[in-house]
XYZ file of C-alpha atoms in Angstrom:
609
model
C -1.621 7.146 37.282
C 1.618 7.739 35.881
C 4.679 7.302 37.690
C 6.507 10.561 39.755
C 8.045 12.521 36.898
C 9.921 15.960 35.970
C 10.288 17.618 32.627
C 11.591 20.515 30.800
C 12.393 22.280 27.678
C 14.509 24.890 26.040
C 17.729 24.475 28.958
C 21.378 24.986 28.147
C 23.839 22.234 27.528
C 25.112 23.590 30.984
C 21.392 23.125 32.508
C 20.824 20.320 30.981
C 23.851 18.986 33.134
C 22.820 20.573 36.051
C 19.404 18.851 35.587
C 21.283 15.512 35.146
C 22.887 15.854 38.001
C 19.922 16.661 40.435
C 17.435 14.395 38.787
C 19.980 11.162 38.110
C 21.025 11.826 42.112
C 17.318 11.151 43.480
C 16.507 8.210 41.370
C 14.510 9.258 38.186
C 15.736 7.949 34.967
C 15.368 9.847 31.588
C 12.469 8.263 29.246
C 12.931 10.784 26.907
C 15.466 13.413 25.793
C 15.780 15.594 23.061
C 18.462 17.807 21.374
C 17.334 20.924 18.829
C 18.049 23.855 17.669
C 21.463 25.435 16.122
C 24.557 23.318 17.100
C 26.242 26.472 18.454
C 23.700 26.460 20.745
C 21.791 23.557 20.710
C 18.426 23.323 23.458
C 17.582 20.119 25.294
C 14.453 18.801 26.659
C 14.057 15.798 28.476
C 11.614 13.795 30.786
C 12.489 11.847 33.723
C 10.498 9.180 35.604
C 11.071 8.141 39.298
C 11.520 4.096 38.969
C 14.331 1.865 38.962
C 15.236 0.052 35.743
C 18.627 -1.184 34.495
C 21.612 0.190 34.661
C 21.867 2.865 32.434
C 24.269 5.928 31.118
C 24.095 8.998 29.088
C 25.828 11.693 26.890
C 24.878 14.925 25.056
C 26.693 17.995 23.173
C 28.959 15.111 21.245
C 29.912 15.404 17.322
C 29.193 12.013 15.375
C 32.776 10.861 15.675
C 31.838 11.394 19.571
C 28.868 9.270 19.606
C 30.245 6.549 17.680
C 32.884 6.379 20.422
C 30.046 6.621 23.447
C 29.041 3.637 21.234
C 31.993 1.817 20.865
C 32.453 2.042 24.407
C 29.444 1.173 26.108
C 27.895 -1.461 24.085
C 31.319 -3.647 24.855
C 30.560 -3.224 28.542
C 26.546 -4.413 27.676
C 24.752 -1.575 27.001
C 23.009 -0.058 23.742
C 20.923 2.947 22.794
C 18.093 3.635 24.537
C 17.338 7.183 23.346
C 19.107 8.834 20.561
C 18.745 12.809 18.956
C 20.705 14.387 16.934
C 20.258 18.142 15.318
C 22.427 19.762 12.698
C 23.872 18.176 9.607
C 26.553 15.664 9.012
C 30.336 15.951 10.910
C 28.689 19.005 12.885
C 26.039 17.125 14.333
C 25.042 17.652 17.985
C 24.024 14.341 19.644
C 22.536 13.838 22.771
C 22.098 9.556 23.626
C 20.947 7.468 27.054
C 21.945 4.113 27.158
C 21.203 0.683 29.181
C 22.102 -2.086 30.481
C 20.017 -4.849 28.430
C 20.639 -7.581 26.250
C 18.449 -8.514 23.260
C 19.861 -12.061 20.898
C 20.473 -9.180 18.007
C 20.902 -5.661 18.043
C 21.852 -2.956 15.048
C 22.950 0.823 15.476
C 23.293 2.955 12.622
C 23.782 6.547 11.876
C 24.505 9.226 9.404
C 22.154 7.120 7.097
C 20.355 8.803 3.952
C 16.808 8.345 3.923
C 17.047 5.462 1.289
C 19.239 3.625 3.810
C 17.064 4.082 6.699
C 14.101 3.068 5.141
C 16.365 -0.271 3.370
C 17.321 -0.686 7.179
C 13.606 -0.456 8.248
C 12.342 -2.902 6.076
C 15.600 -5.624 5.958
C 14.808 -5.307 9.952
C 11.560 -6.946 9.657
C 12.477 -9.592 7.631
C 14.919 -9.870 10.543
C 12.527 -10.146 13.205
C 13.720 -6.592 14.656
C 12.115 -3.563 15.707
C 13.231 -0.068 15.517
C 14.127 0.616 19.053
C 14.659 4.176 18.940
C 15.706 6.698 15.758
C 16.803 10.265 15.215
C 16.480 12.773 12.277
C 18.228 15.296 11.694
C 20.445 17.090 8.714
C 18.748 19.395 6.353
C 15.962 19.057 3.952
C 18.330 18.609 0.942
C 20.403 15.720 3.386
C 18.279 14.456 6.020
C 20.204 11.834 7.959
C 19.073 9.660 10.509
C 20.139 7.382 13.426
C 18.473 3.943 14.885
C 18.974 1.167 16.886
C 16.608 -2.050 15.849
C 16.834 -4.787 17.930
C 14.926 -8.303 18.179
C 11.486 -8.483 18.158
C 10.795 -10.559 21.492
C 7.170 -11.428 21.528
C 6.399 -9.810 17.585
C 5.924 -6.054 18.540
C 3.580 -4.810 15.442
C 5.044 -1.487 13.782
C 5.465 0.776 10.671
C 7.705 3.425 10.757
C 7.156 6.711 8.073
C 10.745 8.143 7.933
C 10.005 11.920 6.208
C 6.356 13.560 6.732
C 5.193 17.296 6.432
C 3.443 18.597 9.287
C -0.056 17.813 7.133
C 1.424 14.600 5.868
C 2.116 13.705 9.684
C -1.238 14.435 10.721
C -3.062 12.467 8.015
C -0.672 9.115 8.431
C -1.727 9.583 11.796
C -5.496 9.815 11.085
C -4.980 6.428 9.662
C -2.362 4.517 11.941
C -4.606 5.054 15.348
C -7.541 3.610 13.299
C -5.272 0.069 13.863
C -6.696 -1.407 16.819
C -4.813 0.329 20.042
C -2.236 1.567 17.312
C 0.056 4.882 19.272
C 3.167 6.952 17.880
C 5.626 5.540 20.005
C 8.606 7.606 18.326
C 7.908 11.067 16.493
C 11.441 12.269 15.936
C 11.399 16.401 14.418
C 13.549 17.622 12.184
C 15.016 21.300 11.960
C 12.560 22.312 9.140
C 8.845 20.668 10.967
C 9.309 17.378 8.822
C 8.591 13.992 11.341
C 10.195 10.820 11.194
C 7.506 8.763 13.410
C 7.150 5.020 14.464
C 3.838 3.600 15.539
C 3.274 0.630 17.201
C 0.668 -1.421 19.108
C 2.275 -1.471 22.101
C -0.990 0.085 24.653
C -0.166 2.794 27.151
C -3.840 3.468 27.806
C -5.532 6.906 26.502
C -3.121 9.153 24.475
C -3.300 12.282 23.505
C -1.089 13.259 20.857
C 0.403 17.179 19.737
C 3.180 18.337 17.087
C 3.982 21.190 15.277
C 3.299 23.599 18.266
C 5.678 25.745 19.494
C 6.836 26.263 22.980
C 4.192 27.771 24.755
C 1.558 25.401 23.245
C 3.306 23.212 24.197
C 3.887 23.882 27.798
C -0.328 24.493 27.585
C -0.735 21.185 26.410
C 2.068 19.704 29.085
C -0.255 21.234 31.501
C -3.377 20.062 30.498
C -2.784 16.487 30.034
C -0.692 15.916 33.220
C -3.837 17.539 35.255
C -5.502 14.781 33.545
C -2.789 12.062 34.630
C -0.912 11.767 31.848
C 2.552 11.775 31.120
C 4.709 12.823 27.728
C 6.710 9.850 27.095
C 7.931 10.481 23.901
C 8.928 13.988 23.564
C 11.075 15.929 20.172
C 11.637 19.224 19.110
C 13.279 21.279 15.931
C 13.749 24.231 15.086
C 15.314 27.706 16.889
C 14.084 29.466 19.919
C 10.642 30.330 19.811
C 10.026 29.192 15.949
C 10.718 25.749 17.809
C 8.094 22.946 16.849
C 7.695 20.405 19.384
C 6.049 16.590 18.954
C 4.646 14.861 22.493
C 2.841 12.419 22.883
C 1.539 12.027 26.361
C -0.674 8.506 27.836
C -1.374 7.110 30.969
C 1.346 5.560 31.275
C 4.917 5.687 30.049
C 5.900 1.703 29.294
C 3.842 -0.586 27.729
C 0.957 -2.215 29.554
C 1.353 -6.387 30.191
C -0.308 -9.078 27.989
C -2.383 -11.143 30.563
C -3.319 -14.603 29.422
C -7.144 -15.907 29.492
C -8.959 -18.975 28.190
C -12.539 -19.630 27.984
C -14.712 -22.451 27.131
C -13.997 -26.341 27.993
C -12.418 -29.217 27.196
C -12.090 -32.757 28.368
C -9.048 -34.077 30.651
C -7.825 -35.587 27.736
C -7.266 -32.369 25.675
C -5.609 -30.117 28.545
C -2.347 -30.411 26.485
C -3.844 -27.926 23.899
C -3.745 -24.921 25.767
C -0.011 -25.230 26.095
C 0.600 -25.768 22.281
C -1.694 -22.324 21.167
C -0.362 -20.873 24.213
C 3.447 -20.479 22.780
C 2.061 -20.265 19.534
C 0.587 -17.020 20.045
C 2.984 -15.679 22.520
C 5.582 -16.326 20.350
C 4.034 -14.403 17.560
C 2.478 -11.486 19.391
C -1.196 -13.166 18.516
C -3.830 -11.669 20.806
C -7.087 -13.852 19.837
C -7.497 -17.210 18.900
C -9.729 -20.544 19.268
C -9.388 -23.820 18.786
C -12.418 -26.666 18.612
C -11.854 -30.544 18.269
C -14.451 -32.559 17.795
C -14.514 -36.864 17.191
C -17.535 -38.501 16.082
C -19.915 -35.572 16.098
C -19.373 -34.660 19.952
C -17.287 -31.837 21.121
C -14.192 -32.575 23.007
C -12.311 -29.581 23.333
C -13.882 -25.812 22.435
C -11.588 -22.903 23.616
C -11.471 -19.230 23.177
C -7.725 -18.443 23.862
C -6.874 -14.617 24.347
C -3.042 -13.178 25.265
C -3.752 -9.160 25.239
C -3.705 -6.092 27.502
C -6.206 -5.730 29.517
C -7.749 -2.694 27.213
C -8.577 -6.453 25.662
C -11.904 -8.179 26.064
C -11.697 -11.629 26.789
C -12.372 -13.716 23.772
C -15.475 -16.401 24.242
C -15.601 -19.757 22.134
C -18.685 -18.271 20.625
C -17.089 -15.010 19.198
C -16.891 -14.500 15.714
C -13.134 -14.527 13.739
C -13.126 -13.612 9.818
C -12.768 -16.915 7.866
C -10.985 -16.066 5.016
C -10.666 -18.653 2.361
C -12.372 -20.778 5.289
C -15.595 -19.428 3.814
C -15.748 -20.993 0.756
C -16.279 -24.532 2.873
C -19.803 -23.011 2.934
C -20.236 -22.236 -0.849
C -20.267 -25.668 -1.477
C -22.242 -26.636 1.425
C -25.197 -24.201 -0.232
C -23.799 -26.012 -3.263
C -24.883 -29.310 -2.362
C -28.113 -28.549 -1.042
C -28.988 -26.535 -4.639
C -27.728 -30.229 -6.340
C -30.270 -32.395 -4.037
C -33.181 -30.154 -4.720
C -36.269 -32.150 -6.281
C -36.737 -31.504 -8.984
C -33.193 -30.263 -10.032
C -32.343 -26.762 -9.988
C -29.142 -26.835 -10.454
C -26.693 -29.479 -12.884
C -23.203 -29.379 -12.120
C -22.835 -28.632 -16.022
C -24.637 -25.722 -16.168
C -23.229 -22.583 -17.678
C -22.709 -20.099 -14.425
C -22.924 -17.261 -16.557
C -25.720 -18.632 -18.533
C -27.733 -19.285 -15.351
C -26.957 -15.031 -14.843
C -28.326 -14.146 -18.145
C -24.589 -12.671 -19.134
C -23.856 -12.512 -22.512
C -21.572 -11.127 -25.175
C -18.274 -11.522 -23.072
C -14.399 -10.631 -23.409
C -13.420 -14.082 -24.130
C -16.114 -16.169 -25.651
C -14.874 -19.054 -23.640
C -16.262 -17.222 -20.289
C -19.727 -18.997 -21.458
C -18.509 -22.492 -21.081
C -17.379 -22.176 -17.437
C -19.495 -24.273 -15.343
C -20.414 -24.677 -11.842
C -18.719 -27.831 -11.697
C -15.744 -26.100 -12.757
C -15.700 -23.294 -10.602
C -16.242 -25.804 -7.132
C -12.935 -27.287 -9.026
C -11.481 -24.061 -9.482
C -11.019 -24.698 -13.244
C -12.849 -21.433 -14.049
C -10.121 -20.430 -16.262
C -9.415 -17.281 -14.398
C -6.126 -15.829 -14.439
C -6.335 -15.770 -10.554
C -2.579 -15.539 -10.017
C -2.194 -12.510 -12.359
C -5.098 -10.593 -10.924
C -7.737 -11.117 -8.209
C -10.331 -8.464 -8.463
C -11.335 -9.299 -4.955
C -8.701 -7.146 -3.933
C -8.999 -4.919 -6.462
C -12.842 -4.017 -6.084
C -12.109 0.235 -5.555
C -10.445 -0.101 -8.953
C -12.680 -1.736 -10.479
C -15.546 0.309 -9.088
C -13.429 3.345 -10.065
C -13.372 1.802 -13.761
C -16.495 1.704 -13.757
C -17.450 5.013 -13.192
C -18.795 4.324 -9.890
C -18.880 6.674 -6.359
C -20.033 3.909 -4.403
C -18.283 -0.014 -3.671
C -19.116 -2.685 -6.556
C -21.815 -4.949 -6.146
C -21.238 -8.537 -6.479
C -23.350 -8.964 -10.216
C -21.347 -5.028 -10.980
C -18.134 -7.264 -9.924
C -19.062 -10.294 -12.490
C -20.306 -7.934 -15.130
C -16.678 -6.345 -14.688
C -14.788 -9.507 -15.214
C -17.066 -11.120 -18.044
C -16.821 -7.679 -20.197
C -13.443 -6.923 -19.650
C -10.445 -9.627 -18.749
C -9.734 -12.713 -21.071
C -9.425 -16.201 -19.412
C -5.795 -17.877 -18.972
C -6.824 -21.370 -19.912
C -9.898 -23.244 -21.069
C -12.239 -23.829 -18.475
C -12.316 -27.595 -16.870
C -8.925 -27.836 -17.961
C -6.247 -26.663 -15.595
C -6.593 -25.865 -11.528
C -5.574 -22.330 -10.731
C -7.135 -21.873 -7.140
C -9.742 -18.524 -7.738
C -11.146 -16.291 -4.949
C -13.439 -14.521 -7.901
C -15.359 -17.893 -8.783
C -16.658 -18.452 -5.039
C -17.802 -14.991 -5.673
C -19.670 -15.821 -9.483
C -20.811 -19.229 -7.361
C -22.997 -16.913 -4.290
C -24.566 -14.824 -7.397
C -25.429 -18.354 -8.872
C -26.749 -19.598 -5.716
C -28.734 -16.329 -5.165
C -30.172 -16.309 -8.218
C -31.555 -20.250 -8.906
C -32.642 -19.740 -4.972
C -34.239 -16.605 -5.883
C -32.989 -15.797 -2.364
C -29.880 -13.713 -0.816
C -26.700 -16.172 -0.474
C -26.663 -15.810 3.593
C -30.121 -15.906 4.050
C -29.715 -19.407 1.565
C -27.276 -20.451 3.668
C -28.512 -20.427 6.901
C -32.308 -21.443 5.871
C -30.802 -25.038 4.329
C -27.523 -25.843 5.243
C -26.737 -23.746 9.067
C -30.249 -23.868 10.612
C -30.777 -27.324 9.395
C -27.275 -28.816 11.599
C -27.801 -26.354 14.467
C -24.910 -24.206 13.250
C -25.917 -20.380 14.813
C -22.203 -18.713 14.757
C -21.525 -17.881 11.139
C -22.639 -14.347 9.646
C -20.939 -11.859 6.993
C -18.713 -9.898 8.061
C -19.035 -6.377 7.845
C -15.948 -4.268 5.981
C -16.093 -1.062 7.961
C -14.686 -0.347 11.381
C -18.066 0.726 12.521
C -20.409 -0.137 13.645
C -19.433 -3.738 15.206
C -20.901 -6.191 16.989
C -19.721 -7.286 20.610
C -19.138 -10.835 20.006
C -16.215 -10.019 16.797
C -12.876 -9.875 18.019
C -10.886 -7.235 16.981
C -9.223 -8.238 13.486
C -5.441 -7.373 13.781
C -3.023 -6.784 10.032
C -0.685 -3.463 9.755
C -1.348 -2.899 6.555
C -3.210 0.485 5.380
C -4.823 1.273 1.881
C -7.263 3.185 -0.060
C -11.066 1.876 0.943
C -12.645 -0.001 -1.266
C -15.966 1.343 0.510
C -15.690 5.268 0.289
C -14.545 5.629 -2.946
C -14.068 8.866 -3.146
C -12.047 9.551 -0.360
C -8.070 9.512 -0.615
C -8.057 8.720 2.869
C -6.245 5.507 4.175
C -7.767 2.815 6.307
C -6.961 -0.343 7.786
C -6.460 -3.585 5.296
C -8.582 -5.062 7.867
C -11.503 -2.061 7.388
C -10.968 -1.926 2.944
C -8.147 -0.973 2.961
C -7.180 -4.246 1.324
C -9.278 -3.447 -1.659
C -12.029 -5.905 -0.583
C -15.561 -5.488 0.409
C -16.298 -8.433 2.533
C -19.840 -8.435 1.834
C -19.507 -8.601 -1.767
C -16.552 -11.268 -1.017
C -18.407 -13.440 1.231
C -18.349 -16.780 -0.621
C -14.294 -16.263 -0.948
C -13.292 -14.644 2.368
C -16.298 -12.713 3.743
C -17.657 -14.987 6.032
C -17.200 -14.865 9.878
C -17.735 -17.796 12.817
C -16.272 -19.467 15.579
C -13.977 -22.535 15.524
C -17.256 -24.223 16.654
C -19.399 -23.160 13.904
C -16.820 -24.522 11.694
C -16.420 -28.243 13.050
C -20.182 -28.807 13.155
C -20.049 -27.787 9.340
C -17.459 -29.989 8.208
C -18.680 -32.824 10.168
C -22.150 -32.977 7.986
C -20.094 -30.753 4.609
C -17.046 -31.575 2.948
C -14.602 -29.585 4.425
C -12.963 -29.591 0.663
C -14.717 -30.357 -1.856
C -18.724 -30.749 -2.393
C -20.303 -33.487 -0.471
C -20.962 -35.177 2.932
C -17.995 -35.273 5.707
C -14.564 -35.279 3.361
C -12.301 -37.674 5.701
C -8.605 -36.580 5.241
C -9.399 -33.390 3.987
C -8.975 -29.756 5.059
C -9.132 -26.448 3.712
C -6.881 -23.551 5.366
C -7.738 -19.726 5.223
C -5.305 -16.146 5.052
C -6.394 -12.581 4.441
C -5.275 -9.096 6.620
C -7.217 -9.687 10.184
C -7.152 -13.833 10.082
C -5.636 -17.009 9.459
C -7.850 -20.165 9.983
C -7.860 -23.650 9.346
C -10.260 -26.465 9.135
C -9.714 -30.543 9.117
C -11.521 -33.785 8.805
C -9.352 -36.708 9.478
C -9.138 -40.266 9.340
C -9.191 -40.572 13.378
C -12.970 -39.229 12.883
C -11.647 -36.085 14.179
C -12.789 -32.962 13.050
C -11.366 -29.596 14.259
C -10.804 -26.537 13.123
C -8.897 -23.064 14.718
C -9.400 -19.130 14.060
C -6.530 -16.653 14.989
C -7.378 -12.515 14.356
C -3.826 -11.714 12.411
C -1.646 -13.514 9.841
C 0.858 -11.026 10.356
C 3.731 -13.658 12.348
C 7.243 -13.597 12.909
C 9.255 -14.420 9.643
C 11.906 -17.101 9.280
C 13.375 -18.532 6.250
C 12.561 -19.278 2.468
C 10.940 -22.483 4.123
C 9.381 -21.654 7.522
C 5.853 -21.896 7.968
C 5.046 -20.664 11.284
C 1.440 -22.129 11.069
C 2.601 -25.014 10.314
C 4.302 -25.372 13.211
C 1.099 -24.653 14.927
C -0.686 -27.297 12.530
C 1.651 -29.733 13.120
C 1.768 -29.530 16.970
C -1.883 -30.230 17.114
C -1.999 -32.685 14.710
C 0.699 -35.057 16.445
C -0.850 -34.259 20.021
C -4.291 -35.604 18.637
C -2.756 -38.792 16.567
C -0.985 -39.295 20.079
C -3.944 -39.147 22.549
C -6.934 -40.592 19.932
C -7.503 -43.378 22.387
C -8.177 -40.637 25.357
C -10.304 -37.959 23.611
C-alpha cells in the first residue's frame, strides 16, 4: 500500500499556500505539483506523501527571472529541482518548483528552451550518462518552451523522453513504450493546448494505471477509483482553463521506485567465488538485470551461475534459462557445418557454389554464383555487409516484395541474389556478414533435406549432451518460462505484422529482424552452459574441433554475449539480456572491462580451478 497521502486540484495561489502550510506543518512532502491555467490566474494541483526525505524547499506564482533566482539561490546552499511547472509563455511565465537537498557528481537545469534545444539537451544528456530528472512545458503551440533538470545516471536508469505529442500521438507512443518490459510514464508534463511532453522509464512502481486528456471531474472519478484500489497519483499535470482543463496522472502502487535485490543461482567451486563480485559491479554499474556466466577447464564445469540484480516484479534467473545469442549463434552454423563436411560419402565440399546448391540462378551480379561455402564460414561472401544488412531490414524487404506477411529465409536470399550487387569478389576480402550465416542455414537445410534446428540438434547438440539452445521466438508472446526478459529501449516498425504502423520493441521486431528467419546470424537462444559444452567439442571461431585461443563475441537489442576457448584449457562463455550500458569515451568499452576482469581473475587462479 501506498504511503499516507493528500491531493488536490484547481486551488488558488492563496490555497495553494494555505495547503502548504497545513500539509508541510504535519510532515508530508510534495511528490508532485502542478501549475495551469491563465497566468492571471493560474490553478495548482499538487500531491503530498507523509514520509521523511531530505531536506527540501519550494516556490510557486514566480516569473522566469524569479525562478532563475529560486535557482541561483538554492542550488549554492545544495539543493536542485525536484519538481518543476511552468504555464504561460516566455517572460510571463508562471512557475511553480520544489527543491531538495541531494547531491548527484553532475547536474544541468535549463529553461526557456525551444523544442530543438530540449530535445539537443535530451539526447547530449545520454551521451553524458544523465537522466532527465524532472521537465516542464509550457508556452504556446507556435513557441513551446520547456524546463529540465538532468542529472547523473547512478546505476543506468533506462529512458526515452517524447518532448511534443497530440493527445492521439500520446496515447499510441504509449501503446508502445509499456510494451518495454516494466516500462511506466514517469513524467507526462501538459501543455495549455492538450499536447504532452512525457518521459518513460523502467524504473517499477508496481501496477499502474495511467489517464490524460480528461478533464476535472474525470479526473477526480479516476482519483477515486484507483486510490480505493491502493494506488496513488505520483505524477500528476494539467493545462488548460477551468473546466476545459485536461489533466495527465498516472497513479501505481507505489510512489518511488521499487529496490533492485541481488540473487545468484547455480554453483561454483571455492576457487571461482571471486566471480560473483566481478559480474556483480558489472551489472550494477550498468543497470543490467540478467546475466550468467559458465567456466569450464578440461571438459568439467567449474563455475555455472545465473546472476540476476532486478525488482522483485523480477524472476530469479536460473543457469539453465535461455539469453538471445546474437552473433553468438553463428558458433553453431559451423558446428552443423562440420558435421555436413564429415558426412560419408560427402555432401557437402567447402567449394561448392551456395547458391548453386539452392538452385538460384540468373542473379544481380553474376559474381553471386561463385560465392562458396568456404567463403561464407570466412565471411568473404562479397556482401556489402557494412552498407546494408538486410537482417535488419527484413519489413522492407518484405514490403519490396509485395508481401503482407514477414520474409522467409529462401524469400530473404531470393531478395538479395535478384536485387543488390556484391562489393568485392568473393574469397577475396573479409567484410564480417550477418546475411551469409543466414544463405549458410538454407544450405544446411537443404543438402540435409532437414530444417536447420532440427539439423542441429539431431548431429551436433544431442550428440554432446547440449539440451539449452532453441530459436528464439521474435514476438512478445507467447514466451516460454525459462527466457529471461530481453531488455533494449529502442522501438520500431515490426518486421512481423507488416501491415501495421504500430511500434514495438527492437527486442519484439522492432529492430527489423525476424529471429527465426535470422537464426544462423543472431536468432539462436541458450544458456552460458549450453555454450561452453559447444565450444569445448566446436570451434568457437572458425569450423573445426575445440579452437584454443579463440572466441567469438555477440551484440543485438535484448543481449550481449561472449564465448572463449583459451590456452589455459579454459573454456567459458557469459550471456547478459541488454547491450544498452553506460557510455564513456571514443575508446571505452564497457564489456571489455567486464572481459578483461574475468580474464585476469582466471589467468590468476588457473592452478586453483
Amino acid at each position: 500500500m501506498p504511503v499516507p497521502f493528500v491531493a488536490y486540484h484547481g486551488v488558488t495561489s492563496a490555497q495553494h499556500q494555505a495547503n502548504f502550510n497545513k500539509y508541510s506543518g504535519d510532515g508530508f512532502r510534495m511528490i508532485s505539483l502542478s501549475v495551469y491555467g491563465s497566468t492571471s490566474s493560474p490553478r495548482y494541483a499538487a500531491v503530498w506523501a507523509k514520509e521523511s526525505g531530505p531536506a527540501w524547499v519550494a516556490a510557486h506564482g514566480i516569473n522566469a527571472q524569479g525562478y532563475q533566482n529560486f535557482f541561483n539561490t538554492w542550488t549554492a546552499k545544495g539543493y536542485i529541482p525536484r519538481i518543476i511547472s511552468a504555464t504561460g509563455a516566455g517572460s510571463s511565465a508562471v512557475f511553480a518548483t520544489v527543491f531538495e537537498k541531494v547531491k548527484f557528481p553532475a547536474m544541468i537545469g535549463r529553461h526557456g528552451m525551444s523544442k530543438s534545444q530540449f530535445d539537443a539537451q535530451n539526447s547530449d544528456a545520454k551521451k553524458q550518462n544523465l537522466i532527465l530528472h524532472t521537465c516542464a512545458a509550457y508556452g504556446s503551440s507556435s513557441s513551446r518552451l520547456y524546463a529540465g533538470v538532468w542529472v547523473s545516471n547512478i546505476g543506468n536508469t533506462k529512458w526515452l523522453v517524447y518532448s511534443d505529442l497530440d493527445a492521439a500521438g500520446y496515447q499510441k507512443q504509449f501503446n508502445a513504450c509499456i510494451q518495454l518490459p516494466y516500462y511506466t510514464p514517469e513524467i507526462v508534463s501538459v501543455f495549455e493546448d492538450n499536447h504532452y511532453c512525457a518521459l518513460f522509464t523502467d524504473r517499477i512502481r508496481g501496477s499502474f494505471v495511467a489517464k490524460h486528456n480528461i478533464g476535472p471531474v474525470s479526473y477526480q472519478t479516476a482519483f477515486d477509483e484507483q486510490v480505493a484500489a491502493g494506488r496513488i497519483p505520483f505524477t500528476l499535470d494539467a493545462g488548460g482553463v477551468g473546466s476545459g482543463a485536461k489533466f495527465a496522472v498516472v497513479f501505481a502502487e507505489t510512489h518511488t521506485p521499487r529496490p533492485r535485490i541481488w540473487r545468484t543461482n547455480g554453483t561454483g567451486i571455492p576457487a571461482t567465488s571471486g566471480l560473483d563480485s566481478i559480474v556483480k559491479s558489472f551489472m550494477q554499474k550498468h543497470g543490467v538485470r540478467y546475466a550468467q556466466l559458465c567456466v569450464g577447464k578440461g571438459g568439467s564445469i567449474k563455475y555455472n551461475k545465473a546472476l540476476t540484480w532486478a525488482e522483485n516484479s523480477y524472476k530469479t534467473a536460473d543457469n539453465s534459462d535461455l539469453f538471445l545469442l546474437a552473433s553468438c549463434s553463428k558458433l553453431f552454423v559451423h558446428a552443423a557445418i562440420r558435421e555436413l563436411y564429415n558426412k560419408s560419402p560427402k555432401v557437402l565440399e567447402p567449394t561448392d557454389k551456395a547458391y548453386g546448391i539452392l538452385g538460384f540462378s540468373s542473379p544481380k551480379d553474376s559474381r553471386s554464383d561463385d560465392i562458396t561455402v568456404k567463403n561464407l564460414l570466412e565471411n568473404k561472401g562479397g556482401f556489402d555487409a557494412k552498407g546494408y544488412d538486410c537482417t535488419y531490414d527484413m519489413r522492407n524487404v518484405a514490403i519490396a516484395l509485395g508481401l503482407n506477411r514477414a520474409v522467409t529465409k529462401t524469400e530473404l536470399a531470393k531478395y538479395m541474389y535478384k536485387n543488390k550487387n556484391l562489393l568485392d569478389d568473393p574469397g577475396t576480402v573479409d567484410n564480417y556478414c550477418n546475411y551469409g550465416y543466414v544463405l549458410l542455414t538454407l544450405v544446411i537445410e537443404k543438402v540435409s533435406g532437414q530444417n536447420y534446428f532440427n539439423f542441429l540438434k539431431k548431429e551436433v547438440l544431442d550428440k554432446i549432451g547440449v539440451t539449452e539452445v532453441k530459436v528464439w521466438p521474435t514476438v512478445a508472446s507467447p514466451r516460454s518460462s525459462n527466457e529471461v526478459a530481453t531488455e533494449s529501449a529502442g522501438l520500431g516498425s515490426s518486421a512481423v505484422n507488416i501491415t501495421s504502423s504500430d511500434q514495438v520493441p527492437n527486442v519484439y521486431g522492432g529492430d527489423g529482424m525476424v529471429k527465426e528467419v535470422a537464426a544462423g546470424s543472431c536468432g539462436l537462444a541458450s544458456s552460458a552452459l549450453g555454450m561452453v559444452q559447444t565450444i569445448r567439442n566446436y570451434a568457437v571461431w572458425g569450423t573445426g574441433g575445440r579452437a584454443n585461443g579463440s572466441a567469438r563475441s555477440g551484440s543485438t537489442p535484448g543481449s550481449s554475449t561472449l564465448a572463449v576457448s583459451n590456452a589455459d584449457n579454459f573454456d567459458w562463455a557469459y550471456t547478459i539480456n541488454t547491450r544498452d550500458f553506460l557510455k564513456g569515451g571514443e575508446d571505452y568499452e564497457p564489456l571489455k572491462e567486464l572481459n578483461d576482469a574475468i580474464t585476469k581473475f582466471l589467468a590468476d587462479n588457473k592452478s586453483k580451478i
